[in-house]
Amino acid sequence: MFNISPLQFYTVLGLLLFSFLSTPAYANGGVQTTLETDEAPGSLGDIPESDFFEFQDEPLEGPLTLPDWFKLSFLELSNDIIDLKENNKNGLIVYFGQKHCAYCKAHLEHNWQAPFIVAYTRKHFDVIAIDVRGQRPVADINGKIYRTEKEFSVANKTNFTPTLVFYDPDGNETLRLSGYHPPYQFVAALEYVADQHYKNESLKNYLARAASFSEYGNETLNSNDIFSSPPYGLDRSMFASQIPLVVFFEKPRCHACDILHTGPLSNNTILHTMTQLETVQLDMMSSTPVITPAGQKITTQRWAENLNLYYTPTIIFFNENGKEIIRIDSVVGFYRLNNVLHYVLSKGYLEEPNFQVWRQRHKR
């Protein structure tokens, strides 16, 4: 009747199960499931979805422990590609993380501790960990040698951790996820690569086909006094602006957008800092006209497509001349957003184009 995969079915089952267990009749003392058994494929439903977004994002006091099922690798990625072919895997995931990263912790706890996500990952992929501050040498897919993991991470433009880079059995990059994504999106990303949907459609379109299962939230965009009013003439191609530009690409019925507005965008420190930028909010699904920083007259929907956006909210920063500085297309909390604002406003990107290296250098 409905053409959905088993993995999508289990994700939907989990969401429905949570809704059922949250009713008054079952809220206290009702039936419970657990994440501690492989026999509970829908058990994500026991966790309120807001918990996937709401966590303290300051650096952790103690180091993280990686899953013991990660592949032990000599970090010669071409050999790892050979291994996955011999084991009939669908791809390789290179996980860029760091020991005290709160977003890495959220990813590991919510995604790679959920039994059915672990089982699906292990069935279809080998996973190799790279420490973005690490000192081990790395040979990439093509055999190019980097002296350290840190150097390899910079070459891969890992501004945020975790970053996951997916490769197919031929060593071609098929997908890149920058930052932490909640389970329902991470599961879809795994399936997108494992089933080779990337050959036929973008991740944005693939996610949109499943959106009706998980979309909920405010029926309109969240309002905030920091946002400029239309018309949106953002052209900086002929004449430079005096201040940087930040564009929030959002949409209605976006729970992650609601969390952003009730979290970081309700913080007075963030709001005060953002007065130093031109700040615009756009509905990435709408036909609202906009003149882009490059001077192109276009709709917001088409602009979002040209920018290859798939996640809402996506936050993109542009310099005074309209060149993109950095984007955040994953879950973001106060600490990370505040650091990115300082990176942009201090012009740290001129000193160091890699955000992680800039953070290390300035001990932020």
mmCIF file of C-alpha atoms in Angstrom:
data_model
loop_
_atom_site.group_PDB
_atom_site.id
_atom_site.type_symbol
_atom_site.label_atom_id
_atom_site.label_comp_id
_atom_site.label_asym_id
_atom_site.label_seq_id
_atom_site.Cartn_x
_atom_site.Cartn_y
_atom_site.Cartn_z
ATOM 1 C CA MET A 1 0.000 0.000 0.000
ATOM 2 C CA PHE A 2 2.845 2.402 0.933
ATOM 3 C CA ASN A 3 6.251 2.072 -0.690
ATOM 4 C CA ILE A 4 8.521 2.486 2.328
ATOM 5 C CA SER A 5 11.587 0.531 3.334
ATOM 6 C CA PRO A 6 11.853 -1.598 6.488
ATOM 7 C CA LEU A 7 14.147 1.006 8.025
ATOM 8 C CA GLN A 8 11.629 3.785 7.427
ATOM 9 C CA PHE A 9 8.912 1.521 8.836
ATOM 10 C CA TYR A 10 10.832 1.016 12.080
ATOM 11 C CA THR A 11 11.495 4.747 12.409
ATOM 12 C CA VAL A 12 7.803 5.536 11.961
ATOM 13 C CA LEU A 13 6.899 2.721 14.354
ATOM 14 C CA GLY A 14 9.125 4.291 16.991
ATOM 15 C CA LEU A 15 7.515 7.707 16.600
ATOM 16 C CA LEU A 16 4.016 6.215 16.786
ATOM 17 C CA LEU A 17 4.977 4.147 19.810
ATOM 18 C CA PHE A 18 6.192 7.224 21.647
ATOM 19 C CA SER A 19 2.970 9.060 20.826
ATOM 20 C CA PHE A 20 0.936 6.115 22.146
ATOM 21 C CA LEU A 21 2.950 5.740 25.335
ATOM 22 C CA SER A 22 2.682 9.468 26.010
ATOM 23 C CA THR A 23 -1.110 9.364 26.352
ATOM 24 C CA PRO A 24 -2.462 9.831 29.888
ATOM 25 C CA ALA A 25 -3.514 6.192 30.149
ATOM 26 C CA TYR A 26 0.061 5.038 29.717
ATOM 27 C CA ALA A 27 2.085 7.989 30.988
ATOM 28 C CA ASN A 28 2.471 6.445 34.440
ATOM 29 C CA GLY A 29 3.326 2.820 34.937
ATOM 30 C CA GLY A 30 2.554 1.836 31.358
ATOM 31 C CA VAL A 31 4.340 -0.623 29.121
ATOM 32 C CA GLN A 32 7.980 0.295 28.535
ATOM 33 C CA THR A 33 10.580 -0.758 26.005
ATOM 34 C CA THR A 34 14.331 -0.324 26.181
ATOM 35 C CA LEU A 35 17.321 0.491 24.022
ATOM 36 C CA GLU A 36 19.264 -2.305 25.716
ATOM 37 C CA THR A 37 18.050 -5.088 23.454
ATOM 38 C CA ASP A 38 18.394 -5.723 19.742
ATOM 39 C CA GLU A 39 14.795 -6.927 19.830
ATOM 40 C CA ALA A 40 13.351 -3.415 20.219
ATOM 41 C CA PRO A 41 13.733 -1.884 16.740
ATOM 42 C CA GLY A 42 11.200 0.855 17.419
ATOM 43 C CA SER A 43 12.482 1.850 20.841
ATOM 44 C CA LEU A 44 13.590 5.331 19.782
ATOM 45 C CA GLY A 45 9.991 6.201 20.549
ATOM 46 C CA ASP A 46 10.732 5.987 24.277
ATOM 47 C CA ILE A 47 12.822 9.156 24.037
ATOM 48 C CA PRO A 48 11.006 12.488 23.602
ATOM 49 C CA GLU A 49 12.263 13.972 20.351
ATOM 50 C CA SER A 50 13.231 17.216 22.086
ATOM 51 C CA ASP A 51 15.879 15.216 23.952
ATOM 52 C CA PHE A 52 17.619 14.622 20.622
ATOM 53 C CA PHE A 53 18.172 18.389 20.337
ATOM 54 C CA GLU A 54 18.505 19.700 23.872
ATOM 55 C CA PHE A 55 21.887 19.137 25.497
ATOM 56 C CA GLN A 56 24.667 21.266 26.934
ATOM 57 C CA ASP A 57 27.043 21.880 24.036
ATOM 58 C CA GLU A 58 30.087 23.082 25.976
ATOM 59 C CA PRO A 59 33.212 20.864 25.710
ATOM 60 C CA LEU A 60 32.996 17.761 27.881
ATOM 61 C CA GLU A 61 35.064 17.413 31.038
ATOM 62 C CA GLY A 62 35.962 13.776 30.405
ATOM 63 C CA PRO A 63 36.963 12.098 27.131
ATOM 64 C CA LEU A 64 34.514 10.122 25.027
ATOM 65 C CA THR A 65 34.847 6.401 24.445
ATOM 66 C CA LEU A 66 34.211 5.260 20.889
ATOM 67 C CA PRO A 67 32.140 2.145 20.143
ATOM 68 C CA ASP A 68 34.185 -1.057 20.196
ATOM 69 C CA TRP A 69 32.637 -2.140 16.898
ATOM 70 C CA PHE A 70 34.399 0.610 14.940
ATOM 71 C CA LYS A 71 36.898 -0.860 12.491
ATOM 72 C CA LEU A 72 40.482 -1.043 13.708
ATOM 73 C CA SER A 73 42.374 0.619 10.900
ATOM 74 C CA PHE A 74 45.956 1.535 10.070
ATOM 75 C CA LEU A 75 44.372 4.654 8.520
ATOM 76 C CA GLU A 76 45.315 3.585 5.009
ATOM 77 C CA LEU A 77 41.895 4.237 3.535
ATOM 78 C CA SER A 78 42.521 2.586 0.179
ATOM 79 C CA ASN A 79 43.111 -0.690 2.043
ATOM 80 C CA ASP A 80 39.921 -0.136 4.024
ATOM 81 C CA ILE A 81 38.036 0.197 0.739
ATOM 82 C CA ILE A 82 39.461 -3.160 -0.359
ATOM 83 C CA ASP A 83 38.363 -4.729 2.933
ATOM 84 C CA LEU A 84 34.773 -3.525 2.652
ATOM 85 C CA LYS A 85 34.518 -4.920 -0.866
ATOM 86 C CA GLU A 86 35.687 -8.318 0.357
ATOM 87 C CA ASN A 87 33.095 -8.172 3.141
ATOM 88 C CA ASN A 88 30.286 -7.101 0.774
ATOM 89 C CA LYS A 89 29.685 -3.804 2.557
ATOM 90 C CA ASN A 90 27.967 -0.872 0.846
ATOM 91 C CA GLY A 91 30.428 1.759 1.916
ATOM 92 C CA LEU A 92 32.924 3.292 4.303
ATOM 93 C CA ILE A 93 32.108 5.985 6.868
ATOM 94 C CA VAL A 94 34.996 8.146 8.050
ATOM 95 C CA TYR A 95 33.958 9.628 11.387
ATOM 96 C CA PHE A 96 35.792 12.868 12.264
ATOM 97 C CA GLY A 97 35.407 13.583 15.969
ATOM 98 C CA GLN A 98 37.235 14.723 19.070
ATOM 99 C CA LYS A 99 37.438 13.490 22.622
ATOM 100 C CA HIS A 100 35.622 16.331 24.393
ATOM 101 C CA CYS A 101 32.965 17.134 21.775
ATOM 102 C CA ALA A 102 29.408 17.414 23.139
ATOM 103 C CA TYR A 103 27.950 17.017 19.651
ATOM 104 C CA CYS A 104 29.949 13.820 19.155
ATOM 105 C CA LYS A 105 28.532 12.553 22.437
ATOM 106 C CA ALA A 106 24.987 13.337 21.278
ATOM 107 C CA HIS A 107 25.611 11.493 18.009
ATOM 108 C CA LEU A 108 27.100 8.447 19.707
ATOM 109 C CA GLU A 109 24.378 8.255 22.363
ATOM 110 C CA HIS A 110 21.329 8.900 20.196
ATOM 111 C CA ASN A 111 22.455 7.216 16.987
ATOM 112 C CA TRP A 112 25.190 4.678 17.604
ATOM 113 C CA GLN A 113 23.792 3.350 20.855
ATOM 114 C CA ALA A 114 20.355 2.638 19.368
ATOM 115 C CA PRO A 115 20.484 -1.110 18.584
ATOM 116 C CA PHE A 116 18.686 -1.056 15.253
ATOM 117 C CA ILE A 117 20.800 1.881 14.003
ATOM 118 C CA VAL A 118 23.966 0.089 15.110
ATOM 119 C CA ALA A 119 22.835 -3.128 13.419
ATOM 120 C CA TYR A 120 22.017 -1.341 10.177
ATOM 121 C CA THR A 121 25.303 0.589 10.213
ATOM 122 C CA ARG A 122 27.395 -2.533 10.842
ATOM 123 C CA LYS A 123 25.566 -4.495 8.159
ATOM 124 C CA HIS A 124 26.170 -1.940 5.423
ATOM 125 C CA PHE A 125 29.262 0.037 6.431
ATOM 126 C CA ASP A 126 32.689 -0.057 7.993
ATOM 127 C CA VAL A 127 33.290 2.927 10.292
ATOM 128 C CA ILE A 128 36.742 4.415 10.878
ATOM 129 C CA ALA A 129 37.428 7.128 13.455
ATOM 130 C CA ILE A 130 39.658 10.148 12.863
ATOM 131 C CA ASP A 131 40.573 12.443 15.771
ATOM 132 C CA VAL A 132 40.621 15.986 14.371
ATOM 133 C CA ARG A 133 43.383 16.804 16.856
ATOM 134 C CA GLY A 134 45.140 13.454 16.470
ATOM 135 C CA GLN A 135 48.768 12.881 15.514
ATOM 136 C CA ARG A 136 48.623 9.570 13.628
ATOM 137 C CA PRO A 137 49.560 9.585 9.925
ATOM 138 C CA VAL A 138 46.749 9.024 7.411
ATOM 139 C CA ALA A 139 46.780 7.855 3.794
ATOM 140 C CA ASP A 140 43.633 8.963 1.994
ATOM 141 C CA ILE A 141 41.547 7.043 -0.546
ATOM 142 C CA ASN A 142 43.987 7.932 -3.337
ATOM 143 C CA GLY A 143 47.086 7.116 -1.309
ATOM 144 C CA LYS A 144 48.070 10.696 -0.474
ATOM 145 C CA ILE A 145 49.815 10.717 2.895
ATOM 146 C CA TYR A 146 49.067 13.266 5.612
ATOM 147 C CA ARG A 147 51.449 13.578 8.532
ATOM 148 C CA THR A 148 48.669 13.744 11.110
ATOM 149 C CA GLU A 149 44.941 13.193 11.543
ATOM 150 C CA LYS A 150 44.680 16.916 12.236
ATOM 151 C CA GLU A 151 46.221 17.736 8.856
ATOM 152 C CA PHE A 152 43.926 15.231 7.143
ATOM 153 C CA SER A 153 40.905 16.755 8.898
ATOM 154 C CA VAL A 154 41.808 20.257 7.735
ATOM 155 C CA ALA A 155 42.200 18.976 4.166
ATOM 156 C CA ASN A 156 38.682 17.536 4.464
ATOM 157 C CA LYS A 157 37.305 20.905 5.642
ATOM 158 C CA THR A 158 35.857 19.556 8.867
ATOM 159 C CA ASN A 159 34.679 22.799 10.446
ATOM 160 C CA PHE A 160 32.457 20.932 12.900
ATOM 161 C CA THR A 161 32.555 17.647 14.746
ATOM 162 C CA PRO A 162 31.244 15.134 14.247
ATOM 163 C CA THR A 163 31.653 15.130 10.479
ATOM 164 C CA LEU A 164 30.836 11.904 8.658
ATOM 165 C CA VAL A 165 32.143 11.317 5.139
ATOM 166 C CA PHE A 166 30.655 8.384 3.221
ATOM 167 C CA TYR A 167 32.500 6.529 0.441
ATOM 168 C CA ASP A 168 31.161 3.896 -1.922
ATOM 169 C CA PRO A 169 33.063 0.629 -2.644
ATOM 170 C CA ASP A 170 34.892 2.383 -5.494
ATOM 171 C CA GLY A 171 36.222 5.080 -3.171
ATOM 172 C CA ASN A 172 33.923 7.856 -4.383
ATOM 173 C CA GLU A 173 32.533 10.277 -1.809
ATOM 174 C CA THR A 174 28.753 9.897 -1.766
ATOM 175 C CA LEU A 175 27.642 12.016 1.195
ATOM 176 C CA ARG A 176 28.990 14.351 3.846
ATOM 177 C CA LEU A 177 27.203 15.159 7.104
ATOM 178 C CA SER A 178 28.673 18.083 9.028
ATOM 179 C CA GLY A 179 27.668 18.178 12.678
ATOM 180 C CA TYR A 180 25.195 16.154 14.716
ATOM 181 C CA HIS A 181 21.931 15.002 13.131
ATOM 182 C CA PRO A 182 19.046 13.505 15.143
ATOM 183 C CA PRO A 183 18.172 9.817 14.632
ATOM 184 C CA TYR A 184 15.304 10.159 12.166
ATOM 185 C CA GLN A 185 17.590 12.105 9.788
ATOM 186 C CA PHE A 186 20.674 9.999 10.416
ATOM 187 C CA VAL A 187 18.748 6.797 9.693
ATOM 188 C CA ALA A 188 17.542 8.318 6.427
ATOM 189 C CA ALA A 189 21.106 9.314 5.520
ATOM 190 C CA LEU A 190 22.350 5.767 6.127
ATOM 191 C CA GLU A 191 19.630 4.347 3.926
ATOM 192 C CA TYR A 192 20.209 7.045 1.293
ATOM 193 C CA VAL A 193 23.778 5.806 0.862
ATOM 194 C CA ALA A 194 23.281 2.074 1.478
ATOM 195 C CA ASP A 195 20.507 1.861 -1.129
ATOM 196 C CA GLN A 196 22.391 4.139 -3.552
ATOM 197 C CA HIS A 197 19.653 6.759 -3.744
ATOM 198 C CA TYR A 198 22.438 9.318 -4.244
ATOM 199 C CA LYS A 199 22.677 8.118 -7.846
ATOM 200 C CA ASN A 200 19.187 9.411 -8.603
ATOM 201 C CA GLU A 201 18.317 12.250 -6.230
ATOM 202 C CA SER A 202 19.628 14.732 -3.704
ATOM 203 C CA LEU A 203 19.483 14.077 0.020
ATOM 204 C CA LYS A 204 17.061 17.021 0.315
ATOM 205 C CA ASN A 205 14.579 15.387 -2.057
ATOM 206 C CA TYR A 206 15.032 12.000 -0.422
ATOM 207 C CA LEU A 207 14.313 13.464 3.016
ATOM 208 C CA ALA A 208 11.317 15.376 1.657
ATOM 209 C CA ARG A 209 9.655 12.139 0.548
ATOM 210 C CA ALA A 210 9.682 10.929 4.152
ATOM 211 C CA ALA A 211 8.945 14.317 5.702
ATOM 212 C CA SER A 212 5.245 13.681 6.234
ATOM 213 C CA PHE A 213 6.133 10.998 8.779
ATOM 214 C CA SER A 214 8.114 13.278 11.080
ATOM 215 C CA GLU A 215 7.337 16.959 10.419
ATOM 216 C CA TYR A 216 5.578 18.866 13.157
ATOM 217 C CA GLY A 217 5.904 22.172 14.938
ATOM 218 C CA ASN A 218 4.742 25.742 14.445
ATOM 219 C CA GLU A 219 2.635 26.307 11.338
ATOM 220 C CA THR A 220 4.495 29.538 10.542
ATOM 221 C CA LEU A 221 8.105 30.671 10.735
ATOM 222 C CA ASN A 222 9.282 31.727 14.181
ATOM 223 C CA SER A 223 9.409 35.504 14.475
ATOM 224 C CA ASN A 224 12.264 37.493 15.983
ATOM 225 C CA ASP A 225 13.030 41.218 16.024
ATOM 226 C CA ILE A 226 16.573 40.571 14.773
ATOM 227 C CA PHE A 227 15.314 39.577 11.310
ATOM 228 C CA SER A 228 15.178 42.168 8.533
ATOM 229 C CA SER A 229 11.876 42.782 6.766
ATOM 230 C CA PRO A 230 11.314 42.178 3.041
ATOM 231 C CA PRO A 231 12.096 42.972 0.297
ATOM 232 C CA TYR A 232 15.289 40.931 0.492
ATOM 233 C CA GLY A 233 17.891 42.799 -1.532
ATOM 234 C CA LEU A 234 21.064 41.075 -0.347
ATOM 235 C CA ASP A 235 23.268 41.991 -3.323
ATOM 236 C CA ARG A 236 26.879 42.668 -2.334
ATOM 237 C CA SER A 237 28.451 41.919 -5.711
ATOM 238 C CA MET A 238 28.788 45.542 -6.880
ATOM 239 C CA PHE A 239 29.188 47.394 -3.611
ATOM 240 C CA ALA A 240 30.445 45.868 -0.390
ATOM 241 C CA SER A 241 28.319 46.133 2.731
ATOM 242 C CA GLN A 242 29.577 47.543 5.996
ATOM 243 C CA ILE A 243 28.711 44.416 7.974
ATOM 244 C CA PRO A 244 28.528 40.636 7.389
ATOM 245 C CA LEU A 245 25.287 38.891 6.475
ATOM 246 C CA VAL A 246 23.705 35.828 8.056
ATOM 247 C CA VAL A 247 20.771 34.025 6.439
ATOM 248 C CA PHE A 248 18.565 31.595 8.358
ATOM 249 C CA PHE A 249 16.958 29.104 5.975
ATOM 250 C CA GLU A 250 13.947 27.654 7.776
ATOM 251 C CA LYS A 251 10.454 26.315 7.072
ATOM 252 C CA PRO A 252 7.143 25.900 8.912
ATOM 253 C CA ARG A 253 6.481 22.661 10.802
ATOM 254 C CA CYS A 254 10.178 22.349 11.610
ATOM 255 C CA HIS A 255 10.785 21.129 15.151
ATOM 256 C CA ALA A 256 14.532 21.787 14.910
ATOM 257 C CA CYS A 257 13.742 25.393 13.936
ATOM 258 C CA ASP A 258 11.476 25.750 16.963
ATOM 259 C CA ILE A 259 14.259 24.423 19.214
ATOM 260 C CA LEU A 260 16.721 26.931 17.719
ATOM 261 C CA HIS A 261 14.369 29.820 18.491
ATOM 262 C CA THR A 262 13.494 28.743 22.021
ATOM 263 C CA GLY A 263 17.167 27.977 22.703
ATOM 264 C CA PRO A 264 20.108 29.959 21.264
ATOM 265 C CA LEU A 265 17.968 32.634 19.596
ATOM 266 C CA SER A 266 16.298 33.480 22.893
ATOM 267 C CA ASN A 267 19.669 34.119 24.560
ATOM 268 C CA ASN A 268 20.442 37.796 25.154
ATOM 269 C CA THR A 269 24.167 37.353 24.494
ATOM 270 C CA ILE A 270 23.485 35.803 21.094
ATOM 271 C CA LEU A 271 20.842 38.408 20.236
ATOM 272 C CA HIS A 272 23.131 41.297 21.184
ATOM 273 C CA THR A 273 26.012 39.879 19.146
ATOM 274 C CA MET A 274 23.782 39.420 16.116
ATOM 275 C CA THR A 275 22.989 43.140 16.008
ATOM 276 C CA GLN A 276 26.428 43.449 14.410
ATOM 277 C CA LEU A 277 25.245 41.522 11.338
ATOM 278 C CA GLU A 278 22.541 41.931 8.740
ATOM 279 C CA THR A 279 20.214 39.084 9.699
ATOM 280 C CA VAL A 280 17.627 37.576 7.363
ATOM 281 C CA GLN A 281 15.173 34.698 7.774
ATOM 282 C CA LEU A 282 13.881 32.908 4.663
ATOM 283 C CA ASP A 283 11.391 30.112 4.125
ATOM 284 C CA MET A 284 13.421 27.737 1.972
ATOM 285 C CA MET A 285 10.245 26.173 0.546
ATOM 286 C CA SER A 286 8.642 29.442 -0.580
ATOM 287 C CA SER A 287 8.584 31.422 -3.816
ATOM 288 C CA THR A 288 9.515 34.673 -2.068
ATOM 289 C CA PRO A 289 11.748 36.753 -4.376
ATOM 290 C CA VAL A 290 15.262 37.536 -3.220
ATOM 291 C CA ILE A 291 18.368 39.126 -4.690
ATOM 292 C CA THR A 292 21.238 36.935 -3.519
ATOM 293 C CA PRO A 293 24.593 38.254 -2.249
ATOM 294 C CA ALA A 294 25.980 37.452 -5.727
ATOM 295 C CA GLY A 295 23.318 39.668 -7.333
ATOM 296 C CA GLN A 296 21.078 36.922 -8.735
ATOM 297 C CA LYS A 297 17.314 37.519 -8.792
ATOM 298 C CA ILE A 298 15.704 34.264 -7.720
ATOM 299 C CA THR A 299 13.148 32.674 -5.381
ATOM 300 C CA THR A 300 14.203 31.505 -1.947
ATOM 301 C CA GLN A 301 13.325 27.915 -2.868
ATOM 302 C CA ARG A 302 15.536 27.968 -5.951
ATOM 303 C CA TRP A 303 18.357 29.649 -4.030
ATOM 304 C CA ALA A 304 18.181 26.933 -1.373
ATOM 305 C CA GLU A 305 18.357 24.304 -4.122
ATOM 306 C CA ASN A 306 21.376 26.002 -5.691
ATOM 307 C CA LEU A 307 23.073 25.993 -2.287
ATOM 308 C CA ASN A 308 22.362 22.232 -1.936
ATOM 309 C CA LEU A 309 20.558 22.722 1.360
ATOM 310 C CA TYR A 310 18.876 19.709 2.940
ATOM 311 C CA TYR A 311 18.652 20.547 6.650
ATOM 312 C CA THR A 312 16.472 23.117 8.381
ATOM 313 C CA PRO A 313 17.448 25.340 9.957
ATOM 314 C CA THR A 314 20.605 26.004 7.937
ATOM 315 C CA ILE A 315 22.519 29.143 8.899
ATOM 316 C CA ILE A 316 24.892 30.640 6.314
ATOM 317 C CA PHE A 317 27.277 33.524 6.964
ATOM 318 C CA PHE A 318 28.490 35.781 4.130
ATOM 319 C CA ASN A 319 31.223 38.415 4.253
ATOM 320 C CA GLU A 320 30.836 42.049 3.244
ATOM 321 C CA ASN A 321 31.444 41.148 -0.425
ATOM 322 C CA GLY A 322 28.866 38.364 -0.487
ATOM 323 C CA LYS A 323 31.242 35.399 -0.285
ATOM 324 C CA GLU A 324 30.143 32.502 1.918
ATOM 325 C CA ILE A 325 32.259 32.213 5.065
ATOM 326 C CA ILE A 326 30.772 29.224 6.849
ATOM 327 C CA ARG A 327 27.471 27.382 7.193
ATOM 328 C CA ILE A 328 25.844 25.429 10.014
ATOM 329 C CA ASP A 329 23.579 22.701 8.628
ATOM 330 C CA SER A 330 23.030 20.557 11.689
ATOM 331 C CA VAL A 331 21.881 20.863 15.302
ATOM 332 C CA VAL A 332 23.433 23.924 16.956
ATOM 333 C CA GLY A 333 23.426 25.142 20.550
ATOM 334 C CA PHE A 334 24.569 28.300 22.326
ATOM 335 C CA TYR A 335 28.269 27.466 22.656
ATOM 336 C CA ARG A 336 28.793 26.564 18.994
ATOM 337 C CA LEU A 337 26.702 29.415 17.600
ATOM 338 C CA ASN A 338 28.420 31.933 19.870
ATOM 339 C CA ASN A 339 31.847 30.736 18.716
ATOM 340 C CA VAL A 340 30.864 30.914 15.049
ATOM 341 C CA LEU A 341 29.605 34.470 15.552
ATOM 342 C CA HIS A 342 32.966 35.454 17.055
ATOM 343 C CA TYR A 343 34.783 33.669 14.214
ATOM 344 C CA VAL A 344 32.836 35.716 11.667
ATOM 345 C CA LEU A 345 32.849 39.086 13.429
ATOM 346 C CA SER A 346 36.545 38.925 14.358
ATOM 347 C CA LYS A 347 37.339 37.908 10.761
ATOM 348 C CA GLY A 348 39.012 34.817 12.137
ATOM 349 C CA TYR A 349 38.412 33.139 8.781
ATOM 350 C CA LEU A 350 41.069 35.425 7.245
ATOM 351 C CA GLU A 351 43.582 34.189 9.792
ATOM 352 C CA GLU A 352 42.477 30.542 9.630
ATOM 353 C CA PRO A 353 39.939 29.168 7.113
ATOM 354 C CA ASN A 354 39.285 26.064 9.226
ATOM 355 C CA PHE A 355 36.967 26.793 12.148
ATOM 356 C CA GLN A 356 38.257 23.903 14.285
ATOM 357 C CA VAL A 357 41.882 25.035 13.938
ATOM 358 C CA TRP A 358 40.845 28.593 14.796
ATOM 359 C CA ARG A 359 39.095 27.312 17.933
ATOM 360 C CA GLN A 360 42.173 25.362 18.994
ATOM 361 C CA ARG A 361 44.443 28.329 18.371
ATOM 362 C CA HIS A 362 42.259 30.656 20.433
ATOM 363 C CA LYS A 363 41.339 28.044 23.055
ATOM 364 C CA ARG A 364 37.611 28.502 22.465
#
